[in-house]
Coordinates of N, CA, C and O in Angstrom, one line a residue:
X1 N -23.2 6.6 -14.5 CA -24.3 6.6 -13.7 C -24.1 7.4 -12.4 O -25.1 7.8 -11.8
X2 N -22.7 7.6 -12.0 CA -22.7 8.3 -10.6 C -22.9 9.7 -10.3 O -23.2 10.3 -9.3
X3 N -22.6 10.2 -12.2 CA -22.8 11.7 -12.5 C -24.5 11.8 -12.5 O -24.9 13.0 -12.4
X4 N -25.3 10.9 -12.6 CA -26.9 11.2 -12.4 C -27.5 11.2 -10.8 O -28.7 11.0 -10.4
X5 N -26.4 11.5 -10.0 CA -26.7 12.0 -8.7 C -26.0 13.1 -8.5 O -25.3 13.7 -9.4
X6 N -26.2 13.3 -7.2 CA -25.6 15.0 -6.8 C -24.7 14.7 -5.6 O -24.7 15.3 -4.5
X7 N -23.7 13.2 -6.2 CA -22.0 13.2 -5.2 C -21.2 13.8 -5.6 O -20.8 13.9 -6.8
X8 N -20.6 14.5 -4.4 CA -19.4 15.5 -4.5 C -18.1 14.7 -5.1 O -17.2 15.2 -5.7
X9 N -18.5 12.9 -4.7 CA -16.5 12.0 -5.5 C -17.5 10.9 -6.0 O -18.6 10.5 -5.7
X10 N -16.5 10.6 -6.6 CA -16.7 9.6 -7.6 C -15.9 8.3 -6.9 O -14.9 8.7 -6.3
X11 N -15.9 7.0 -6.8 CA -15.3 6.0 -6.6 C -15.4 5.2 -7.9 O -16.6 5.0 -8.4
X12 N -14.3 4.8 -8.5 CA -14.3 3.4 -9.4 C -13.7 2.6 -9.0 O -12.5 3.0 -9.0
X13 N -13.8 1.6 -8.7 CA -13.2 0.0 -9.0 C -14.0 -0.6 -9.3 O -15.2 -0.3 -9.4
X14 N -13.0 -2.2 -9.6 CA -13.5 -3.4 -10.1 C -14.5 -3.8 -8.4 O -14.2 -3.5 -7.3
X15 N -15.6 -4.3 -8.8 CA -15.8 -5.0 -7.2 C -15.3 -5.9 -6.5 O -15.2 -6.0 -5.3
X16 N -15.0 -6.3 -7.2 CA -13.8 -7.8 -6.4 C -12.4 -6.5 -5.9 O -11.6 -6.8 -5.0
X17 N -12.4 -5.9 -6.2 CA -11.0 -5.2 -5.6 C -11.6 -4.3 -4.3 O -10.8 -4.0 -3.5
X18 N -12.8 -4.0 -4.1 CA -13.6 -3.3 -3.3 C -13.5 -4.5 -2.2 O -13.0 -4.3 -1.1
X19 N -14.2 -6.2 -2.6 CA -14.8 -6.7 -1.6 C -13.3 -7.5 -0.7 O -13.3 -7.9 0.4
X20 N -12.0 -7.7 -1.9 CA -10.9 -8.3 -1.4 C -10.3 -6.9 0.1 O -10.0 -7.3 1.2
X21 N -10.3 -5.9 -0.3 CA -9.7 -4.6 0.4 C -10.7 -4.6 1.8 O -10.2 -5.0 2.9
X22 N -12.2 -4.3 1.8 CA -12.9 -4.9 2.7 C -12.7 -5.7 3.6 O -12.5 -5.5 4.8
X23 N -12.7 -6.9 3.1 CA -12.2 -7.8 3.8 C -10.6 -8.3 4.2 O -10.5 -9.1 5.1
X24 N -9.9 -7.9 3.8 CA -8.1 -7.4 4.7 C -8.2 -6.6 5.4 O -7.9 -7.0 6.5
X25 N -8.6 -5.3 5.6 CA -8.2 -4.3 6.0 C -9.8 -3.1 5.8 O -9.7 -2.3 4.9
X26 N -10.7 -3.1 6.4 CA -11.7 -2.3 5.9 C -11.3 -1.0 7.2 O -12.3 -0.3 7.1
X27 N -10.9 -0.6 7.7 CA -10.6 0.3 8.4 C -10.0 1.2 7.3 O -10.3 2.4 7.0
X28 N -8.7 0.2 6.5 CA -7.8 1.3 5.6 C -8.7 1.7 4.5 O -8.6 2.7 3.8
X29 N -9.7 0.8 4.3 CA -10.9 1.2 2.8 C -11.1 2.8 3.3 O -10.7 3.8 2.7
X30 N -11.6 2.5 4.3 CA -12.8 3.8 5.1 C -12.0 4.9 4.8 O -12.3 5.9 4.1
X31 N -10.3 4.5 5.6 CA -10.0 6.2 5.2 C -9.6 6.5 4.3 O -9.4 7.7 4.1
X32 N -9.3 5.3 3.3 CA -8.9 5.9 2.0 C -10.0 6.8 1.2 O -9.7 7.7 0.3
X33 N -11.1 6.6 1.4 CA -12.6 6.8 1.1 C -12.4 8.7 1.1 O -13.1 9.4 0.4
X34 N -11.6 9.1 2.0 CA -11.7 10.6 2.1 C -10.2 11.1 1.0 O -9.2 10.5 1.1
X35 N -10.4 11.9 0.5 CA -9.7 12.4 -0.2 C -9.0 13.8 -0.3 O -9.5 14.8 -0.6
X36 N -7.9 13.7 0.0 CA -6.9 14.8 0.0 C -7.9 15.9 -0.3 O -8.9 15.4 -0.9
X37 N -7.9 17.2 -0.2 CA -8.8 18.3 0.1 C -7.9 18.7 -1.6 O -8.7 19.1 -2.5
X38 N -6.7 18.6 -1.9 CA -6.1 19.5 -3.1 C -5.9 18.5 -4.0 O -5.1 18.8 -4.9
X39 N -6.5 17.4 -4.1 CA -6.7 16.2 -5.3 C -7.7 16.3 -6.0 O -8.6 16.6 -5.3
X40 N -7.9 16.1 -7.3 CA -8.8 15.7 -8.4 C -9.0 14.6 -8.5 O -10.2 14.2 -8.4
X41 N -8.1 13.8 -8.6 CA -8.2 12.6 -8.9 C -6.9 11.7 -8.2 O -5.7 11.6 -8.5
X42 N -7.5 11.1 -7.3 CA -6.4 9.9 -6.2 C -6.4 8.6 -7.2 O -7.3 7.9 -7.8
X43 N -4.8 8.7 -7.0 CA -5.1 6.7 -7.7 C -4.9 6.2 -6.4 O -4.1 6.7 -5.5
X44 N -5.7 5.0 -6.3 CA -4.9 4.4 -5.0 C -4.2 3.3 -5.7 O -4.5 3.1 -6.9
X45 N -3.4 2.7 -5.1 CA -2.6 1.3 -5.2 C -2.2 0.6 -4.4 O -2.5 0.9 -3.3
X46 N -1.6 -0.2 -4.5 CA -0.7 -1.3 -3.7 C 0.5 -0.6 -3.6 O 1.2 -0.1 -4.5
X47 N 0.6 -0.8 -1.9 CA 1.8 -0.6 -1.0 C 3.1 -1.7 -2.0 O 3.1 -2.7 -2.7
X48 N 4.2 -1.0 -1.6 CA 5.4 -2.2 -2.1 C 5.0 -3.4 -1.1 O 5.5 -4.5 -1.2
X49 N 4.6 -3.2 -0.5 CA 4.6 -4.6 0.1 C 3.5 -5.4 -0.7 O 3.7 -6.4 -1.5
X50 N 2.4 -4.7 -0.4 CA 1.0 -5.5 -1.6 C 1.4 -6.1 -2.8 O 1.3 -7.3 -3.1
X51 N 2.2 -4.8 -4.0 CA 2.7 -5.1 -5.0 C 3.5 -6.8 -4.8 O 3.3 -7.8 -5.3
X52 N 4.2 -6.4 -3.9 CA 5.5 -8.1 -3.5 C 4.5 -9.1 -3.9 O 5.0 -9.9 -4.7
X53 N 3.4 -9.3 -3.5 CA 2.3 -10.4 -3.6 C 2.1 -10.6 -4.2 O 1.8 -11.8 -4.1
X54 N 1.9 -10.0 -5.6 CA 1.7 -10.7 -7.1 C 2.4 -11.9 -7.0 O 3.1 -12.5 -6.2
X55 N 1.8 -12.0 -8.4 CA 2.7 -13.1 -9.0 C 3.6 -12.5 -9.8 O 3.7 -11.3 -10.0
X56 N 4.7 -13.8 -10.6 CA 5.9 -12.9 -11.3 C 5.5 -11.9 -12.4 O 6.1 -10.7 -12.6
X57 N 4.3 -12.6 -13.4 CA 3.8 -12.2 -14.3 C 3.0 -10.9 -14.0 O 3.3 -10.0 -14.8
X58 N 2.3 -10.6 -13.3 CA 1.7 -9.4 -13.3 C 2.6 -8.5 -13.0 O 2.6 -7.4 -13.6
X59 N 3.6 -9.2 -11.8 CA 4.6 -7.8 -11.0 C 5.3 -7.4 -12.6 O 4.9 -6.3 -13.0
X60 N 6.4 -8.2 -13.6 CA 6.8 -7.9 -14.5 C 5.9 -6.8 -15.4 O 6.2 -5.6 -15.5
X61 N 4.8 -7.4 -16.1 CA 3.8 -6.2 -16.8 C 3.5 -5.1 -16.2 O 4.0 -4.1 -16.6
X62 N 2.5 -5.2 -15.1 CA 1.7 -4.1 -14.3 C 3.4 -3.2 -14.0 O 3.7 -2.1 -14.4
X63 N 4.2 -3.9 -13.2 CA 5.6 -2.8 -12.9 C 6.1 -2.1 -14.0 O 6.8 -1.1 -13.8
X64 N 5.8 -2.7 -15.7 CA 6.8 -2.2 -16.8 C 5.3 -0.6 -17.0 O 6.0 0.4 -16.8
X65 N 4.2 -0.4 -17.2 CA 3.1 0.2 -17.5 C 3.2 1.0 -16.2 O 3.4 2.2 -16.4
X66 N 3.1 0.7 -14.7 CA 3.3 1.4 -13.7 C 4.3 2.3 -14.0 O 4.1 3.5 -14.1
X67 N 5.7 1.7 -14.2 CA 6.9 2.8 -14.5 C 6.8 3.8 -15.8 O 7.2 4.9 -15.7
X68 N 6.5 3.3 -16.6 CA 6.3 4.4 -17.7 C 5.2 5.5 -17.6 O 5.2 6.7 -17.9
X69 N 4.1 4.9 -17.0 CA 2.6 6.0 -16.8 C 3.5 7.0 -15.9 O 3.4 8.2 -16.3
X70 N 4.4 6.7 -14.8 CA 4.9 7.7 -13.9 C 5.4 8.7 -14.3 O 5.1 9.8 -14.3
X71 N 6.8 7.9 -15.1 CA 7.5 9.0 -16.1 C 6.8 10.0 -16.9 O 7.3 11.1 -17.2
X72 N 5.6 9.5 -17.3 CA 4.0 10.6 -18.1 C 4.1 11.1 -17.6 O 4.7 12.0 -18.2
X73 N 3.9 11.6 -15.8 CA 3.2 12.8 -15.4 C 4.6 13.0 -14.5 O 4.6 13.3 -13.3
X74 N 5.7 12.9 -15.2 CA 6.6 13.4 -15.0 C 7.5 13.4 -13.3 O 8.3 14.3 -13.0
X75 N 7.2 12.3 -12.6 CA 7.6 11.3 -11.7 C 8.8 11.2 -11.6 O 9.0 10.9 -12.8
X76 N 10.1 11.1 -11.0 CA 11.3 10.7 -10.6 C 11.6 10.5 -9.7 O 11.4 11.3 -8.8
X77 N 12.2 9.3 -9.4 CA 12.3 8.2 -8.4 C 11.1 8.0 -7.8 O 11.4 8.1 -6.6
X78 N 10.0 7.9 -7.8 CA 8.3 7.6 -7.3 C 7.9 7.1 -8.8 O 7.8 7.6 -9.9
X79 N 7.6 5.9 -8.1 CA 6.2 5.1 -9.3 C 4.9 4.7 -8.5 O 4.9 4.0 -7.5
X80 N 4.3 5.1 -8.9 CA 2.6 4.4 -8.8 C 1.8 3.6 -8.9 O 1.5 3.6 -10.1
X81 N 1.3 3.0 -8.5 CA 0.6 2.2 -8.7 C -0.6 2.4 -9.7 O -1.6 2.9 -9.1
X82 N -0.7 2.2 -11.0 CA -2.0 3.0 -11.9 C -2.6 1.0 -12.2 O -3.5 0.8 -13.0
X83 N -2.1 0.2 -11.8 CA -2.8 -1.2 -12.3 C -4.1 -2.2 -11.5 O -4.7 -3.2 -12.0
X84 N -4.2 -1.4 -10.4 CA -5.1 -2.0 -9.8 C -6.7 -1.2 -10.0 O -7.7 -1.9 -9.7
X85 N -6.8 -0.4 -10.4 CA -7.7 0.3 -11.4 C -8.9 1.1 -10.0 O -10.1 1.5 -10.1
X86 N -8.4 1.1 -9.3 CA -9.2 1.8 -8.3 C -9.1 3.3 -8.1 O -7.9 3.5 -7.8
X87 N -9.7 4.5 -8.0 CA -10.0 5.9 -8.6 C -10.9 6.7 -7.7 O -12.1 6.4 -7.5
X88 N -10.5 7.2 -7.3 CA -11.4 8.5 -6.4 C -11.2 9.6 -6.9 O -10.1 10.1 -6.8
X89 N -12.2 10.1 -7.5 CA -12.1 11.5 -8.0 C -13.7 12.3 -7.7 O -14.8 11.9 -7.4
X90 N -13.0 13.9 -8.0 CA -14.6 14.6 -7.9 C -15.1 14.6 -9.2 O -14.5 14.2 -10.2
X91 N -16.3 14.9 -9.1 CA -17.2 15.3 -9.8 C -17.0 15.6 -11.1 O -17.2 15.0 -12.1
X92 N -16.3 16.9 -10.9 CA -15.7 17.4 -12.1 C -15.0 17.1 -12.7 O -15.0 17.3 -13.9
X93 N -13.9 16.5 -12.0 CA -13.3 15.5 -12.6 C -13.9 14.3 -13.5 O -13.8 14.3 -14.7
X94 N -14.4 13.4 -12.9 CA -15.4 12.4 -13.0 C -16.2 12.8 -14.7 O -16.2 12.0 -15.7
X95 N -16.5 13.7 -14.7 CA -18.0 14.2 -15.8 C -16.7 14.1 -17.4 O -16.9 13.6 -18.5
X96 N -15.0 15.4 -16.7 CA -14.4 15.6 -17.6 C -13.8 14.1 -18.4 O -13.4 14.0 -19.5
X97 N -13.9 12.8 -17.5 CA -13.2 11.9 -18.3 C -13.9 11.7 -18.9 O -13.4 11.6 -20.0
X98 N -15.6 11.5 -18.8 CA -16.7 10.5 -19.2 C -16.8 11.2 -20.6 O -16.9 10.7 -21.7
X99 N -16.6 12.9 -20.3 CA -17.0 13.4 -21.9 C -15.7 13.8 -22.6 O -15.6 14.7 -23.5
X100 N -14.6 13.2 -22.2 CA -13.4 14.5 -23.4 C -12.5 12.8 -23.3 O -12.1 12.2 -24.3
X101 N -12.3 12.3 -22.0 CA -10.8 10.7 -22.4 C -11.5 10.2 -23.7 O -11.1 10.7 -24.7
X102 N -12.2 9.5 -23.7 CA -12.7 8.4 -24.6 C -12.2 7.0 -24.7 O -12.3 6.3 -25.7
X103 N -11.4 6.6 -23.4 CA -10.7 5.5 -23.4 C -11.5 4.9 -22.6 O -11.4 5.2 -21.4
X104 N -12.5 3.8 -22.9 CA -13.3 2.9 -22.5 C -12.6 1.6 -22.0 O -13.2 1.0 -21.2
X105 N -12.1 1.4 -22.3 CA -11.0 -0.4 -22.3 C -10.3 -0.5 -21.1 O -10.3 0.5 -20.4
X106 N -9.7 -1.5 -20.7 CA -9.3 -1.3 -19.5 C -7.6 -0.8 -19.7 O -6.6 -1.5 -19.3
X107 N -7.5 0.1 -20.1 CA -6.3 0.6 -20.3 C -6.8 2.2 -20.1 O -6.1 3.0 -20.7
X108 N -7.9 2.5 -19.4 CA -8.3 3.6 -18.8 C -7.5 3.7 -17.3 O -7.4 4.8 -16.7
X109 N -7.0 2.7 -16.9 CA -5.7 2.7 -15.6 C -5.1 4.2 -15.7 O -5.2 5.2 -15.1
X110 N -4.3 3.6 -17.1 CA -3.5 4.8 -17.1 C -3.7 6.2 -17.8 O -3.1 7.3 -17.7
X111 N -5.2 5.7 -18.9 CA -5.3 6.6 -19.8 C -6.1 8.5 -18.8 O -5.8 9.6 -18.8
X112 N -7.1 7.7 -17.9 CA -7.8 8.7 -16.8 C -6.9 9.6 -17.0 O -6.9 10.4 -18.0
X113 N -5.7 9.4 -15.5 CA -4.6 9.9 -14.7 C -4.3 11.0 -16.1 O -4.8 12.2 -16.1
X114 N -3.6 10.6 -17.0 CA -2.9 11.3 -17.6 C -3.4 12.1 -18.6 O -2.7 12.8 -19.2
X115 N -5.1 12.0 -18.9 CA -5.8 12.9 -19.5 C -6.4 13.9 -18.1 O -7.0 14.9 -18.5
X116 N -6.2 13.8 -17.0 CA -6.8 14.5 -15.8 C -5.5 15.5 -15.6 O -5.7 16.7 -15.7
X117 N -4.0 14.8 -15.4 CA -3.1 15.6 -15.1 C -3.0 16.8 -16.9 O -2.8 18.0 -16.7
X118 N -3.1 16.3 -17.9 CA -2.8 17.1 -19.2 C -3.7 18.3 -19.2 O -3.4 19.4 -19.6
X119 N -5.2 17.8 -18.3 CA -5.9 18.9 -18.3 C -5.8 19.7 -17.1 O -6.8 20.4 -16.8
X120 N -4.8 19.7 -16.4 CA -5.0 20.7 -15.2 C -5.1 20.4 -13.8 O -4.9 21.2 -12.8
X121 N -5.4 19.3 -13.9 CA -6.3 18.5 -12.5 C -5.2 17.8 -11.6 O -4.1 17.4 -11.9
X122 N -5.8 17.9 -10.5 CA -4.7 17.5 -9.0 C -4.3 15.8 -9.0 O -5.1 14.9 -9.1
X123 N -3.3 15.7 -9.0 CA -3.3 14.3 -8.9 C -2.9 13.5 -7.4 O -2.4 14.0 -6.3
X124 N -3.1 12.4 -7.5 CA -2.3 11.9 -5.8 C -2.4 10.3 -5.8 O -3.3 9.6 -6.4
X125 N -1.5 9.9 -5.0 CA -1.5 8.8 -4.8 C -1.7 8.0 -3.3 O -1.3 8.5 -2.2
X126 N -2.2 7.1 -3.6 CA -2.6 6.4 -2.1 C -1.7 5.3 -2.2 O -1.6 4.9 -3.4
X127 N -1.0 4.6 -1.4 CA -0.5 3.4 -1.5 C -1.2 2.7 -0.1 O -1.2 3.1 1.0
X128 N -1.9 1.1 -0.9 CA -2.3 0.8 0.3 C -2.1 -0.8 1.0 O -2.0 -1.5 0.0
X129 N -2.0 -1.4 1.9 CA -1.9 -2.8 2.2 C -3.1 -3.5 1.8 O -2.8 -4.7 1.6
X130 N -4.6 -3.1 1.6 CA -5.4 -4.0 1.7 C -5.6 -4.3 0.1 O -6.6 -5.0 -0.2
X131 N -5.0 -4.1 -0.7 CA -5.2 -5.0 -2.0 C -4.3 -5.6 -2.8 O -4.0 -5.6 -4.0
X132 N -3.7 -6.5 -1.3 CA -2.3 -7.8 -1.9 C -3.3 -8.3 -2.8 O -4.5 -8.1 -3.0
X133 N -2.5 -9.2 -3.5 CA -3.1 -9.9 -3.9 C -3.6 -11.5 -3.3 O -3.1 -12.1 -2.4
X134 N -4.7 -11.8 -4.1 CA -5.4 -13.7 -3.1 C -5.0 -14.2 -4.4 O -4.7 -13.7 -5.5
X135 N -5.1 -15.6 -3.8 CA -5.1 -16.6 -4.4 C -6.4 -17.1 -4.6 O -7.2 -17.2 -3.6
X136 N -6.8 -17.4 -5.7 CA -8.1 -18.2 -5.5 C -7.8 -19.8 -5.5 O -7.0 -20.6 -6.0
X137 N -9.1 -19.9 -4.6 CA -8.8 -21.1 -4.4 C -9.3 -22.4 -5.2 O -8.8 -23.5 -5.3
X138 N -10.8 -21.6 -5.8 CA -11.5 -22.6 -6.9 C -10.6 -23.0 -7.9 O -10.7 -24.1 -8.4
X139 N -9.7 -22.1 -8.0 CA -8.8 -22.9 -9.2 C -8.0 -24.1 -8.9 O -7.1 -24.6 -9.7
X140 N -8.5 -24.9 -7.5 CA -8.0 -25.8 -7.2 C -6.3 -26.1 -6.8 O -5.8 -27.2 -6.9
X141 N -5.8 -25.0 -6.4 CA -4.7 -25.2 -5.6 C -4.7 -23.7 -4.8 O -5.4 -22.7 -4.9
X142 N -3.5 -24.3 -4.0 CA -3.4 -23.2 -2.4 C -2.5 -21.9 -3.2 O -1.9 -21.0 -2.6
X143 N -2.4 -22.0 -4.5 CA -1.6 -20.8 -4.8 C -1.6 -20.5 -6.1 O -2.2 -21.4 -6.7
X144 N -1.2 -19.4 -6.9 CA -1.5 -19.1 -8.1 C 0.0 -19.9 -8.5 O 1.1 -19.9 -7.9
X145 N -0.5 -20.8 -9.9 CA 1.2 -21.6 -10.4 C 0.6 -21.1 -11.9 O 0.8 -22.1 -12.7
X146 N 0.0 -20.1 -12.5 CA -0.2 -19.9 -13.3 C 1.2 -18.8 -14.5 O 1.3 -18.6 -15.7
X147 N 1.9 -18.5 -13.3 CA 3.0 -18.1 -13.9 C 3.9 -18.9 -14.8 O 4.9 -18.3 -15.2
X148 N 3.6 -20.4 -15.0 CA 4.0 -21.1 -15.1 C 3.5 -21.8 -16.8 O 3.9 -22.8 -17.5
X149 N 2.4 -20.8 -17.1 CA 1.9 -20.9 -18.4 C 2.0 -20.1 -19.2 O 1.6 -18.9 -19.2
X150 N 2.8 -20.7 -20.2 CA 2.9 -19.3 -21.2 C 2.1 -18.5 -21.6 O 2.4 -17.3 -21.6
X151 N 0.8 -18.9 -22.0 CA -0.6 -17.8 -22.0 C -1.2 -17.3 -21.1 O -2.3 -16.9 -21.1
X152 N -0.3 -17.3 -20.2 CA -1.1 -16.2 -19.4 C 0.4 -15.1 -19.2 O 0.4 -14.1 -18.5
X153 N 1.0 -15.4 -19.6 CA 2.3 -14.2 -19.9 C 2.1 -13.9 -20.8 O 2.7 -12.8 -21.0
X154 N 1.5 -14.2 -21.9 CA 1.3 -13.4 -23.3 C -0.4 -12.9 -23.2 O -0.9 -12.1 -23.9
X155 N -1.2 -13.7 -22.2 CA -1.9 -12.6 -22.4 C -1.9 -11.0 -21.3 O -2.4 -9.9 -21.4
X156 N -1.1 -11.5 -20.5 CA -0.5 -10.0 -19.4 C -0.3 -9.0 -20.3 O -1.0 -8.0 -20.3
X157 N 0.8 -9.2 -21.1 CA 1.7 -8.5 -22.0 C 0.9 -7.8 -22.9 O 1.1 -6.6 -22.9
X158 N -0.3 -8.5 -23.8 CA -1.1 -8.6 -24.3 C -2.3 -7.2 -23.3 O -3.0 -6.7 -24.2
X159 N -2.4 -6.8 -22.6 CA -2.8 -6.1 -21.3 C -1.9 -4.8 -21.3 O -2.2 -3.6 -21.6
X160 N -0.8 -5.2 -21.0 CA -0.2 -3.9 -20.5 C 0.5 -3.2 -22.1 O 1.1 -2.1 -22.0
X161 N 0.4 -3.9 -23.5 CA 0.0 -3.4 -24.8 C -1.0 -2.0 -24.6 O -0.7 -0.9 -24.7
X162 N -2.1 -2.5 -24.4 CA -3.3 -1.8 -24.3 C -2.9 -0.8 -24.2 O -2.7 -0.1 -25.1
X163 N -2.5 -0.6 -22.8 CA -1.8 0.5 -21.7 C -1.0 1.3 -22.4 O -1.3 2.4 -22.6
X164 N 0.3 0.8 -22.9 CA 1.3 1.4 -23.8 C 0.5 2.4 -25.0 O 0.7 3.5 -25.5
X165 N -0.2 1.4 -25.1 CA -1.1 2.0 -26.6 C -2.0 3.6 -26.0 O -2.0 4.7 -26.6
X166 N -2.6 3.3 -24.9 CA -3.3 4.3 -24.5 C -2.3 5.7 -23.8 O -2.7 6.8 -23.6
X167 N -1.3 5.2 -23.6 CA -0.3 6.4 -23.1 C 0.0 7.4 -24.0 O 0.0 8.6 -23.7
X168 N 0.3 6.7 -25.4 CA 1.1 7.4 -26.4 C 0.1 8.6 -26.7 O 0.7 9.6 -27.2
X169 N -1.0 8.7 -26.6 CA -1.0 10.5 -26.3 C -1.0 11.6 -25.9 O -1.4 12.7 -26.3
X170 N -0.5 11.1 -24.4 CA -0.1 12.1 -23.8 C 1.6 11.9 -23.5 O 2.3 12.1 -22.6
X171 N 1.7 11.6 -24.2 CA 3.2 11.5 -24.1 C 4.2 12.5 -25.1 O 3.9 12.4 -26.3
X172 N 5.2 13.2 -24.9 CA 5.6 14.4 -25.5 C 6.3 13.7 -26.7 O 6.5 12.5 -26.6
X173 N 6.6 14.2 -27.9 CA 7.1 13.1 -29.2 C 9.0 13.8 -29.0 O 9.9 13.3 -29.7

């Protein structure tokens, strides 16, 4: 839908990752909002500090999928943040995933990046403070103790699968 106007970047996220960042830190949203002049496509992510705030379960998956997407675009000692699924890219960029990735699922994190870098395109990374992670609170306590269920570690796992799955073709054999 963003490609049916005449913007020069594209923003994706989840909205809840838009309205949590907002509300921490909206100064740091704002400037993340401008984009490196020699980027195609910015991942932003969580600062190592942000990252620290997970829980065990996400840090374990999202960090095993973080680390390998990096090694993709051929990264040494720097990893990335590709799991919080937030994306600033141009236009052209933007149009090339919609018509040539074909990775709809949410394992488009990592599949974008590495169909953008395969084809040519600038990559970059933002690391930022305002998307620690919250606890919600509706779930009736002051903290996530959900690490503490085995189904929700098999379905993490079950997640960063996806991810693995969507890597393997841009990955050299």
């Amino acid at each position: 839908m963003a490609l049916e106007t005449d913007c020069a970047y594209v923003a994706y996220s989840d909205l809840d990752h838009v309205l949590r960042w907002a509300s921490l830190n909206a100064g740091e949203l704002e400037l993340s909002m401008t984009p490196p002049s020699d980027a195609d496509l910015v991942i932003i992510g969580r600062s190592p500090r942000a990252f620290a705030s997970e829980p065990d379960r996400l840090r374990a998956t999202e960090g095993a999928v973080n680390q390998a997407a990096s090694l993709a675009l051929g990264l040494r000692g720097e990893v990335w943040d590709f799991m919080i699924a937030f994306r600033l890219m141009t236009r052209a960029t933007a149009s090339l995933l919609v018509e040539h990735c074909g990775e709809e699922s949410i394992a488009n994190d990592v599949a974008w990046p590495l169909h953008a870098h395969r084809e040519g395109r600038a990559l970059a990374h933002v690391a930022v403070d305002g998307l620690a992670y919250r606890y919600r609170e509706d779930y009736g306590a002051s903290a996530d103790d959900r690490d503490h269920d085995p189904m929700e570690w098999v379905r993490r796992i079950e997640i960063a699968s996806r991810h693995a799955t969507a890597m393997r073709p841009y990955l050299a054999s």
